[in-house]
Coordinates of C-alpha atoms and ligand atoms in Angstrom, one line a residue:
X1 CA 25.4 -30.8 -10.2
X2 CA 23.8 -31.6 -6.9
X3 CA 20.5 -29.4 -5.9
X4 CA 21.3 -27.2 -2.9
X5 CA 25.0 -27.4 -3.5
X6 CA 26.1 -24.0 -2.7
X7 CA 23.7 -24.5 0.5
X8 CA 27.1 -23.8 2.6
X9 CA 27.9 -20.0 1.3
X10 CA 24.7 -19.0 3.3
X11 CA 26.5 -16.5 5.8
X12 CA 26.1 -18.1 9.3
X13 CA 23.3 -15.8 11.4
X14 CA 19.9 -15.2 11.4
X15 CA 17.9 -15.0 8.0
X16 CA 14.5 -14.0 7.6
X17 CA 13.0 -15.6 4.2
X18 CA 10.8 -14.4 2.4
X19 CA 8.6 -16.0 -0.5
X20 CA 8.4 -13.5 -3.0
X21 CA 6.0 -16.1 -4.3
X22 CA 6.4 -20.1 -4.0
X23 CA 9.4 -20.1 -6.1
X24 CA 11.5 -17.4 -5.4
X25 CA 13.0 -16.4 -2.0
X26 CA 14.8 -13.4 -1.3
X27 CA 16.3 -13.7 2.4
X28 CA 17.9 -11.2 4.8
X29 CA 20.1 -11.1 7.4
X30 CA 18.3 -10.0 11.0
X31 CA 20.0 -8.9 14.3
X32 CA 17.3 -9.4 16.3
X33 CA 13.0 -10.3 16.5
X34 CA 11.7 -7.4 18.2
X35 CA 8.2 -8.4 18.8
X36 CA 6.3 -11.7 17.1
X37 CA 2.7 -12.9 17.9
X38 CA -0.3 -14.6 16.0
X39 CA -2.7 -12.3 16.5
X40 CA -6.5 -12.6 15.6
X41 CA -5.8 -11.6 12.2
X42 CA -2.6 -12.4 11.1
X43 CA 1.1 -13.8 11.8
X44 CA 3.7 -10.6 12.5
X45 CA 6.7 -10.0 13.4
X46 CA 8.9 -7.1 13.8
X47 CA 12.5 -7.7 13.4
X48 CA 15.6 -5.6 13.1
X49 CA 16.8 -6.2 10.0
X50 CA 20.7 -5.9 8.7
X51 CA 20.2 -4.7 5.1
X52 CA 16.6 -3.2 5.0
X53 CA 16.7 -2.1 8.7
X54 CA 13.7 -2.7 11.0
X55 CA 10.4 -4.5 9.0
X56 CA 7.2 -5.6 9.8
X57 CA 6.2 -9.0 8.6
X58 CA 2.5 -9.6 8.1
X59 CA 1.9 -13.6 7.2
X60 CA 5.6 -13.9 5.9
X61 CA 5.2 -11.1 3.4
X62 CA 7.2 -7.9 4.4
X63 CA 5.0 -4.6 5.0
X64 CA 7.7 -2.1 5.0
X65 CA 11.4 -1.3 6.2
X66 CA 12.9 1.5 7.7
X67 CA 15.2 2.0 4.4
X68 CA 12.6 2.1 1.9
X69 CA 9.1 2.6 3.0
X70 CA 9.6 6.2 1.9
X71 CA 9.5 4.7 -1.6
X72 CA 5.8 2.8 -0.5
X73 CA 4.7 5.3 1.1
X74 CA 5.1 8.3 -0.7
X75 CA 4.3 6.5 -4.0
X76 CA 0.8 5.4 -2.1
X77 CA 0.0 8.7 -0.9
X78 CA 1.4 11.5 -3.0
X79 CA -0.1 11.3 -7.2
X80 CA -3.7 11.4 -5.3
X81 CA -3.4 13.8 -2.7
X82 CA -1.3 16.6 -5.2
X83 CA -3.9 15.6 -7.9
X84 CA -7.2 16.6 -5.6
X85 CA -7.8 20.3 -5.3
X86 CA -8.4 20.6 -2.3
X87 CA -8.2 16.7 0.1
X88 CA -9.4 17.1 3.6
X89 CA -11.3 14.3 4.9
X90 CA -8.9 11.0 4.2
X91 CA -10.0 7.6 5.0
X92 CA -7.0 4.9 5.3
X93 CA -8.0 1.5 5.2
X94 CA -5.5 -0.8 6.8
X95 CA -2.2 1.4 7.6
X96 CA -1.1 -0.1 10.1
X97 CA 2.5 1.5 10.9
X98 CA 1.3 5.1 10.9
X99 CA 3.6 5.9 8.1
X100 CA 0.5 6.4 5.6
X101 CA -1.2 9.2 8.2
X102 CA 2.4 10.7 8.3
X103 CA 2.5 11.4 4.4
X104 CA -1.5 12.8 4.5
X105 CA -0.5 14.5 7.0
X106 CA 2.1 16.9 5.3
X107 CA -1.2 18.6 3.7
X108 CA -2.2 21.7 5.5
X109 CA -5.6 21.8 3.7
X110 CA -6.3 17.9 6.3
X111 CA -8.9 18.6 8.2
X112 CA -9.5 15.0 9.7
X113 CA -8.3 11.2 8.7
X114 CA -10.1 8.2 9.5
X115 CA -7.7 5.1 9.7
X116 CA -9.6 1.7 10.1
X117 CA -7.1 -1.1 10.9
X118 CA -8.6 -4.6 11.7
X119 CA -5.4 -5.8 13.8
X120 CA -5.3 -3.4 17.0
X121 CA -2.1 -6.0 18.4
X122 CA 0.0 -5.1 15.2
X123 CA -1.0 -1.2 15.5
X124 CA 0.3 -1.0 18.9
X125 CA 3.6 -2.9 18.2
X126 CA 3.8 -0.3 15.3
X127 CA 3.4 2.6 17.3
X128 CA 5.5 1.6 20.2
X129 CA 8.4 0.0 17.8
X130 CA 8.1 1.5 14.8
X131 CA 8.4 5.1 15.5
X132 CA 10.6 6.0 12.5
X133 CA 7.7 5.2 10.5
X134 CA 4.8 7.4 11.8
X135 CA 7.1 9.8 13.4
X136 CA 3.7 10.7 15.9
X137 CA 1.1 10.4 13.7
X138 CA -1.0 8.3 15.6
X139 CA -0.6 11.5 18.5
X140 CA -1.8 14.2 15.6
X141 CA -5.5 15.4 16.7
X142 CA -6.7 15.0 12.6
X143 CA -6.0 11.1 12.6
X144 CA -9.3 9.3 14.3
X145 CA -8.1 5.6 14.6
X146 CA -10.7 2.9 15.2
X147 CA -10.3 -0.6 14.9
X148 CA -12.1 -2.9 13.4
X149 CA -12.8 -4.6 9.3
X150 CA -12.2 -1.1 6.6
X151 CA -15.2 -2.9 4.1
X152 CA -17.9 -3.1 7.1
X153 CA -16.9 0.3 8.6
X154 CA -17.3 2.1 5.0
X155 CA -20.7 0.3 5.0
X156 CA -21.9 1.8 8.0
X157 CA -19.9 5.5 7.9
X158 CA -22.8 8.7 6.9
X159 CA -19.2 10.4 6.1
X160 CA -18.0 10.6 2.9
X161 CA -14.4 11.3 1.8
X162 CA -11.9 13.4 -0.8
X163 CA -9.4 10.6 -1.0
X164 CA -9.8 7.1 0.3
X165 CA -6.3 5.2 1.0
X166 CA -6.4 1.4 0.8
X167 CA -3.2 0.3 2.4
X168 CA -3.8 -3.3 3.6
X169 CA -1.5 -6.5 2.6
X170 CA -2.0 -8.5 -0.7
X171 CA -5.2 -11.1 -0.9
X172 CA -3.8 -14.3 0.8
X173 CA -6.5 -17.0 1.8
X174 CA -5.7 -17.1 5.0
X175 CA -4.9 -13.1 5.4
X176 CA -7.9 -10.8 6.5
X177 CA -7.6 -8.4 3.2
X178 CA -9.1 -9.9 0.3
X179 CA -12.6 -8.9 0.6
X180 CA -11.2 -5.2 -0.1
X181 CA -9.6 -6.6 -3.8
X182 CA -13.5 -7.0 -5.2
X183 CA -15.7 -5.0 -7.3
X184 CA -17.9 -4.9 -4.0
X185 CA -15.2 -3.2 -2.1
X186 CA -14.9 -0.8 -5.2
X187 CA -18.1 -0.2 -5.6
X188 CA -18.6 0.7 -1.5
X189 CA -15.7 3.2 -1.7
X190 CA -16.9 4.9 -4.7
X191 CA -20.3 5.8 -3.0
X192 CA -18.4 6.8 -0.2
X193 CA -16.2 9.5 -2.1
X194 CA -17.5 13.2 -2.7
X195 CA -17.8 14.0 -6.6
X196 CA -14.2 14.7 -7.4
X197 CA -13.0 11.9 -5.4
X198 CA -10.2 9.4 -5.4
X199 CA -9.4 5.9 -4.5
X200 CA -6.1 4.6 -4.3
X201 CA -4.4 1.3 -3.6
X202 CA -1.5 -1.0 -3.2
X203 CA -2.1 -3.3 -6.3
X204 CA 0.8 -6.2 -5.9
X205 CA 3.9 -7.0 -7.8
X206 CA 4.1 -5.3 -11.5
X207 CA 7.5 -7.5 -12.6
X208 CA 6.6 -9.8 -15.6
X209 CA 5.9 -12.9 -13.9
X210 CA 3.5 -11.7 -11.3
X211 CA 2.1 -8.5 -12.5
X212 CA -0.7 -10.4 -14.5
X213 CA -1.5 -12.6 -10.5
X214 CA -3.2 -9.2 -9.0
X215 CA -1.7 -6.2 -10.6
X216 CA -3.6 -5.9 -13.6
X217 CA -6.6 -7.8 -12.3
X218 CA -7.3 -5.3 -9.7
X219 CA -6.7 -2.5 -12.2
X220 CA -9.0 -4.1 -14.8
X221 CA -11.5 -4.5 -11.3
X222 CA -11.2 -0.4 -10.6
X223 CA -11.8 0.3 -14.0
X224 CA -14.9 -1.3 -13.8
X225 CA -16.2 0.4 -11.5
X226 CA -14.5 3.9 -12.1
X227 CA -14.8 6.3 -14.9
X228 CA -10.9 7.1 -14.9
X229 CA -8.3 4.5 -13.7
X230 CA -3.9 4.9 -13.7
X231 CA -2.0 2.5 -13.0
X232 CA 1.5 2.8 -11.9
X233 CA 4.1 1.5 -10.4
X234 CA 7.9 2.1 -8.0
X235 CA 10.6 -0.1 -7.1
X236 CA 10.5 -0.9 -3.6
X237 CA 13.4 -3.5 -3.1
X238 CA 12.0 -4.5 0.2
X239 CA 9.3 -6.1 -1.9
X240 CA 12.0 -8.1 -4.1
X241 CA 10.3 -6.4 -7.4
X242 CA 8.5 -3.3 -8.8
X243 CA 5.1 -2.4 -6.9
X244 CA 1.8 -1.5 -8.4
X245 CA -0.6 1.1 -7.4
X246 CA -4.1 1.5 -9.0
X247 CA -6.2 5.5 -8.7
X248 CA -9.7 5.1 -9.4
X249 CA -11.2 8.6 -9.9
X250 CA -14.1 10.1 -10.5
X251 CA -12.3 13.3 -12.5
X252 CA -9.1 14.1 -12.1
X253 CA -6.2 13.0 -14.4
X254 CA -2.8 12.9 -13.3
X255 CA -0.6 16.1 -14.4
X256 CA 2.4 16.7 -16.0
X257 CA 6.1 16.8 -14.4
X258 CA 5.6 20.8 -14.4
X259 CA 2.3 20.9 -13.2
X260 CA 3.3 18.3 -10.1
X261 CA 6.3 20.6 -9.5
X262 CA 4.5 24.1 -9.2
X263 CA 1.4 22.1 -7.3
X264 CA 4.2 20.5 -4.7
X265 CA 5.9 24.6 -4.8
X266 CA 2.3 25.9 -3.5
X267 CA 1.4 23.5 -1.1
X268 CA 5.0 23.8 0.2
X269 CA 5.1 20.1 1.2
X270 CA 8.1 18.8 3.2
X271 CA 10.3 16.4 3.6
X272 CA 9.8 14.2 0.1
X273 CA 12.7 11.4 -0.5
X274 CA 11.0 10.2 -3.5
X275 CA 8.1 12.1 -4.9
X276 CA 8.7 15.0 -7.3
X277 CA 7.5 16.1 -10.6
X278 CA 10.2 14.0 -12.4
X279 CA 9.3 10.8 -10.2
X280 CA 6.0 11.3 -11.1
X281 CA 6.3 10.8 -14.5
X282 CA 8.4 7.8 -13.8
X283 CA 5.6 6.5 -11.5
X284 CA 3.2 6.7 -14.6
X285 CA 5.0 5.7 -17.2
X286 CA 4.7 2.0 -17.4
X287 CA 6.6 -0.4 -19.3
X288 CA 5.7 -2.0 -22.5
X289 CA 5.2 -5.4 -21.4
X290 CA 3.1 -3.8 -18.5
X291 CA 0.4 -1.8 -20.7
X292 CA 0.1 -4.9 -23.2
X293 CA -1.3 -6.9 -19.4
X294 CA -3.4 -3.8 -18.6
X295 CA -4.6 -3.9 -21.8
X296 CA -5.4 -7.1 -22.5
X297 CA -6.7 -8.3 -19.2
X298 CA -10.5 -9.1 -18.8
X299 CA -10.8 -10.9 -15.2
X300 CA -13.2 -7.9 -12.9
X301 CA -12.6 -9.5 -9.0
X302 CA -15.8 -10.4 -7.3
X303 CA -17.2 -11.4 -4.0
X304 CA -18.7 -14.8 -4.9
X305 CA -15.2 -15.8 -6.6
X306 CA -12.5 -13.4 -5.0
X307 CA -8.8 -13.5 -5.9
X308 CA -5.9 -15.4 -3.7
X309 CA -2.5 -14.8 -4.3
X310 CA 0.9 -16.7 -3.3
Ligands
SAM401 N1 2.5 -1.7 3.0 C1 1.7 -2.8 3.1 C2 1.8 -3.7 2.0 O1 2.8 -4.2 1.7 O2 0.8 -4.1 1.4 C3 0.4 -2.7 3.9 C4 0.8 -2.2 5.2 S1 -0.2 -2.0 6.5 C5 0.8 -2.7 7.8 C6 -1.4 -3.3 6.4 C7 -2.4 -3.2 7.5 O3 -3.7 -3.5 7.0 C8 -2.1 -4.1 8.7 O4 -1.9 -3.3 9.9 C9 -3.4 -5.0 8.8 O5 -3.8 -5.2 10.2 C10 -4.4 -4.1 8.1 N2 -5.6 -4.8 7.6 C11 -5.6 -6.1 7.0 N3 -6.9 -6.4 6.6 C12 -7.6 -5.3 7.0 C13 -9.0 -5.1 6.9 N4 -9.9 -6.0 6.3 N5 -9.5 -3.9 7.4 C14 -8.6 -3.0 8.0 N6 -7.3 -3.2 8.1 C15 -6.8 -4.4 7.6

């Protein structure tokens, strides 16, 4: 059998690959590149995709589509900001399409977000291309955008926050993220939280041959540096796999399916595709495989030797 012999049943047309990591490719069919540029920070590219819908593409890795980024999204924003008792000052690191804002947003108790995005380019190709995804969010008087690196502005900041987002892409080399997958990082954001705080953030692929490349180091790297830590995880098929998300928290333990459902009831929160009592659980409830790599992993990210993945 001859290597690339089915080559040929590749539908003629545009295909966007995308290296899930540097042996497996999932591609997709696109209409049309809306915007592209190498920016300061990064390699993007919007483009209207045929399956997934329109994307953006930071550095070849896919940041979110119009058909699932509800799932990201909502699974990013929603265990933290129902668990706090009462969030109103947000900080979002990264968050670049607006879609993050839009989900804190659905909290009447906001009083005032801070989104710190390094790549002011990609931002305004978001906000002028992208509108399904922030749906105005950028134009709400609570979100206070400011441009610049989200590890020196939490340095600098007198503010401190109820819930601090960290929404930026995974730690490539080349990519400008990977100083805020340390113990430093961690350690900055926890000082920066009021008492019953919470950090969340994306944590990478949870499947079984990735999860143990960021997923449960970065979890093993909270926990460090946080009294309470949850894992957890949603399929995003965008992605090609199951995504990871790690809480770090100073008190608060996630609740039951019921207590989720009559918190969501009385804050009469709008508009959720994915997140619900029932999802919840499903969020939190990991897989076997996955709690043996939690459990057994001893690798705490720092500075001086940081983590790079695919
Ligand atoms: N959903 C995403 C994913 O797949 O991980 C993250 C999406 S969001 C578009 C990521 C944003 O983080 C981008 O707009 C990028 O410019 C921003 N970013 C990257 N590094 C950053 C840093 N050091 N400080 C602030 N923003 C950063």
């Amino acid at each position: 059998m001859k290597n690339n012999q089915n080559i040929g049943d590749i539908p003629s047309g545009n295909w966007h690959f995308e290296n899930i990591n540097d042996n497996f490719i999932q591609a997709e069919k696109y209409s049309e590149i809306l915007w592209e540029s190498t920016t300061k920070y990064q390699t993007a590219k919007i483009i209207e995709g045929l399956y997934f819908g329109r994307s953006l593409i930071l550095d070849g890795k896919t940041q979110s589509t119009t058909s699932d980024e509800f799932i990201y999204h909502e699974s990013l924003v929603h265990p933290s900001l129902v668990q706090h008792q009462n969030p109103e000052n947000i900080f979002i690191a990264g968050g670049g399409e607006g879609a993050t804002a839009r989900e804190v947003l659905k909290y009447k108790s906001i009083k005032n977000i801070t989104m710190v995005d390094i790549d002011k380019e990609v931002v305004l190709a978001c906000k002028k291309l992208l509108k399904n995804h922030h749906k105005n969010s950028f134009d709400n008087p609570k979100v206070n955008l400011t441009f610049g690196d989200a590890r020196n502005y939490l340095k600098f900041t007198k503010e401190s926050y109820d819930v601090v987002i960290i929404d930026v892409p995974d730690p490539l080399e080349a990519g400008p993220a990977y100083k805020l997958f340390t113990k430093e990082f961690y350690s900055l954001v926890k000082s920066k939280l009021k008492n019953s705080g919470i950090l969340v953030t994306q944590a990478g692929p949870t499947d079984p041959n990735s999860a143990k490349q960021c997923f449960t180091k970065v979890f093993n790297t909270i926990n460090s540096v946080f009294p309470l830590t949850f894992p957890y995880h949603s399929h995003v098929p965008a992605f090609g796999t199951t995504w990871g998300f790690v809480m770090g928290s100073n008190s608060e333990a996630p609740s039951t399916t019921e207590e989720i459902d009559l918190k969501l009831k009385q804050l009469s929160l709008k508009d959720l595709s994915m997140y619900d009592g029932i999802a919840h659980d499903g969020l939190f409830n990991l897989p076997k495989y996955l709690r043996a790599s939690l459990y057994n992993e001893t690798h705490v990210i720092n500075d001086n030797d940081p983590l790079f993945v695919d």
